[in-house]
Amino acid sequence: MSKKPASNAPATEATDATAGTGTDGAALPGRLTAAAALTALEGLALAGLGVYMLFVGIAGDPDSPQQAETGGVTLLALAALPLIAARGLRRGRRWSRGPALITQLMALPVAWTLWTTGGAMVAAAVGLALAAVAVVALLVNPTATEALGIGPGEQTR
């Protein structure tokens, strides 16, 4: 008789099973999930714009290919912050709140610049500003801070 070897399941299965739960294993509140989704959407938008700028810089005919390519790479690098923060929020990691809030604070001046540009950019400005304010409100909510293990009387590590 042959024995079956013990299953060596990859470590990712264990982490995927805990996605959407807080640090103590409890389910995350909807506010935190919504903040993670909006933050991820912002990161994806930045990444998409970065890929577009790279494509235009390489295959298109911009005024300055080097500037388009540099802008594309910069946007891709900036997209990493909200995407990593969104993943951390979705997993209930307390460190993720800071990068998510920083992302929103950086988005507000961008929204203002889009607003002052006028034209079709006004719609983008309104959408970005609403998303940024919504995420800040969701992340400072006591339910979200409690789910992340942040609050008065909590010891920082």
PDB file of N, CA and C in Angstrom, residues 9 12 16 22 26 33 41-43 45 48 50 60-61 64 67 73-74 76 79-80 100 128 133 144-146:
ATOM      1  N   ALA A   9       0.073  22.660   0.526  1.00  0.00           N
ATOM      2  CA  ALA A   9      -0.676  23.742  -0.112  1.00  0.00           C
ATOM      3  C   ALA A   9       0.150  25.014  -0.058  1.00  0.00           C
ATOM      4  N   THR A  12      -0.319  30.983  -0.352  1.00  0.00           N
ATOM      5  CA  THR A  12      -1.303  31.946  -0.834  1.00  0.00           C
ATOM      6  C   THR A  12      -2.726  31.499  -0.551  1.00  0.00           C
ATOM      7  N   ASP A  16      -5.449  33.973   0.982  1.00  0.00           N
ATOM      8  CA  ASP A  16      -6.664  34.272   0.237  1.00  0.00           C
ATOM      9  C   ASP A  16      -7.908  33.982   1.064  1.00  0.00           C
ATOM     10  N   GLY A  22     -10.585  41.092   9.275  1.00  0.00           N
ATOM     11  CA  GLY A  22      -9.687  41.963  10.009  1.00  0.00           C
ATOM     12  C   GLY A  22      -8.534  41.202  10.616  1.00  0.00           C
ATOM     13  N   ALA A  26     -12.256  38.711  12.279  1.00  0.00           N
ATOM     14  CA  ALA A  26     -13.646  39.138  12.132  1.00  0.00           C
ATOM     15  C   ALA A  26     -13.853  39.761  10.752  1.00  0.00           C
ATOM     16  N   THR A  33     -14.443  48.144   3.314  1.00  0.00           N
ATOM     17  CA  THR A  33     -14.441  47.516   1.993  1.00  0.00           C
ATOM     18  C   THR A  33     -14.679  48.555   0.903  1.00  0.00           C
ATOM     19  N   LEU A  41      -9.707  51.653  -7.232  1.00  0.00           N
ATOM     20  CA  LEU A  41     -10.160  52.269  -8.480  1.00  0.00           C
ATOM     21  C   LEU A  41      -9.268  53.449  -8.864  1.00  0.00           C
ATOM     22  N   GLU A  42      -8.887  54.253  -7.879  1.00  0.00           N
ATOM     23  CA  GLU A  42      -7.977  55.367  -8.148  1.00  0.00           C
ATOM     24  C   GLU A  42      -6.617  54.859  -8.635  1.00  0.00           C
ATOM     25  N   GLY A  43      -6.126  53.808  -7.999  1.00  0.00           N
ATOM     26  CA  GLY A  43      -4.850  53.234  -8.413  1.00  0.00           C
ATOM     27  C   GLY A  43      -4.900  52.665  -9.821  1.00  0.00           C
ATOM     28  N   ALA A  45      -6.928  53.665 -12.193  1.00  0.00           N
ATOM     29  CA  ALA A  45      -7.017  54.797 -13.116  1.00  0.00           C
ATOM     30  C   ALA A  45      -5.632  55.395 -13.368  1.00  0.00           C
ATOM     31  N   GLY A  48      -3.719  52.979 -15.583  1.00  0.00           N
ATOM     32  CA  GLY A  48      -4.211  53.054 -16.958  1.00  0.00           C
ATOM     33  C   GLY A  48      -3.696  54.283 -17.676  1.00  0.00           C
ATOM     34  N   GLY A  50      -0.963  55.874 -16.923  1.00  0.00           N
ATOM     35  CA  GLY A  50       0.472  55.670 -17.101  1.00  0.00           C
ATOM     36  C   GLY A  50       0.784  54.795 -18.309  1.00  0.00           C
ATOM     37  N   GLY A  60       3.347  56.589 -30.398  1.00  0.00           N
ATOM     38  CA  GLY A  60       2.672  57.761 -30.944  1.00  0.00           C
ATOM     39  C   GLY A  60       3.653  58.803 -31.435  1.00  0.00           C
ATOM     40  N   ASP A  61       3.125  59.986 -31.629  1.00  0.00           N
ATOM     41  CA  ASP A  61       3.951  61.099 -32.098  1.00  0.00           C
ATOM     42  C   ASP A  61       3.734  62.303 -31.189  1.00  0.00           C
ATOM     43  N   SER A  64       7.090  65.590 -27.168  1.00  0.00           N
ATOM     44  CA  SER A  64       8.312  65.157 -26.493  1.00  0.00           C
ATOM     45  C   SER A  64       8.147  63.700 -26.058  1.00  0.00           C
ATOM     46  N   GLN A  67       9.418  63.017 -22.529  1.00  0.00           N
ATOM     47  CA  GLN A  67       8.544  63.526 -21.470  1.00  0.00           C
ATOM     48  C   GLN A  67       7.326  62.623 -21.295  1.00  0.00           C
ATOM     49  N   VAL A  73       5.949  56.392 -16.794  1.00  0.00           N
ATOM     50  CA  VAL A  73       6.637  55.614 -15.754  1.00  0.00           C
ATOM     51  C   VAL A  73       6.335  56.194 -14.377  1.00  0.00           C
ATOM     52  N   THR A  74       6.299  57.518 -14.274  1.00  0.00           N
ATOM     53  CA  THR A  74       5.987  58.165 -12.995  1.00  0.00           C
ATOM     54  C   THR A  74       4.581  57.805 -12.533  1.00  0.00           C
ATOM     55  N   LEU A  76       2.855  55.156 -13.328  1.00  0.00           N
ATOM     56  CA  LEU A  76       2.846  53.744 -12.928  1.00  0.00           C
ATOM     57  C   LEU A  76       3.419  53.568 -11.527  1.00  0.00           C
ATOM     58  N   ALA A  79       0.908  54.807  -9.026  1.00  0.00           N
ATOM     59  CA  ALA A  79      -0.250  53.912  -8.923  1.00  0.00           C
ATOM     60  C   ALA A  79      -0.020  52.819  -7.891  1.00  0.00           C
ATOM     61  N   ALA A  80       1.233  52.519  -7.608  1.00  0.00           N
ATOM     62  CA  ALA A  80       1.527  51.460  -6.643  1.00  0.00           C
ATOM     63  C   ALA A  80       1.017  51.807  -5.243  1.00  0.00           C
ATOM     64  N   ALA A 100      -3.425  55.143   2.326  1.00  0.00           N
ATOM     65  CA  ALA A 100      -4.712  55.434   1.682  1.00  0.00           C
ATOM     66  C   ALA A 100      -5.111  56.888   1.919  1.00  0.00           C
ATOM     67  N   LEU A 128     -13.132  62.817  -9.001  1.00  0.00           N
ATOM     68  CA  LEU A 128     -11.954  62.597  -8.169  1.00  0.00           C
ATOM     69  C   LEU A 128     -12.129  63.208  -6.785  1.00  0.00           C
ATOM     70  N   VAL A 133     -12.910  62.619  -0.958  1.00  0.00           N
ATOM     71  CA  VAL A 133     -13.614  62.993   0.276  1.00  0.00           C
ATOM     72  C   VAL A 133     -14.346  61.783   0.859  1.00  0.00           C
ATOM     73  N   ALA A 144     -14.461  51.908  11.017  1.00  0.00           N
ATOM     74  CA  ALA A 144     -13.293  51.499  10.232  1.00  0.00           C
ATOM     75  C   ALA A 144     -12.028  51.505  11.080  1.00  0.00           C
ATOM     76  N   THR A 145     -11.851  52.538  11.900  1.00  0.00           N
ATOM     77  CA  THR A 145     -10.639  52.592  12.714  1.00  0.00           C
ATOM     78  C   THR A 145     -10.613  51.445  13.722  1.00  0.00           C
ATOM     79  N   GLU A 146     -11.764  51.105  14.263  1.00  0.00           N
ATOM     80  CA  GLU A 146     -11.832  49.988  15.201  1.00  0.00           C
ATOM     81  C   GLU A 146     -11.505  48.671  14.503  1.00  0.00           C
TER      82      GLU A 146
END
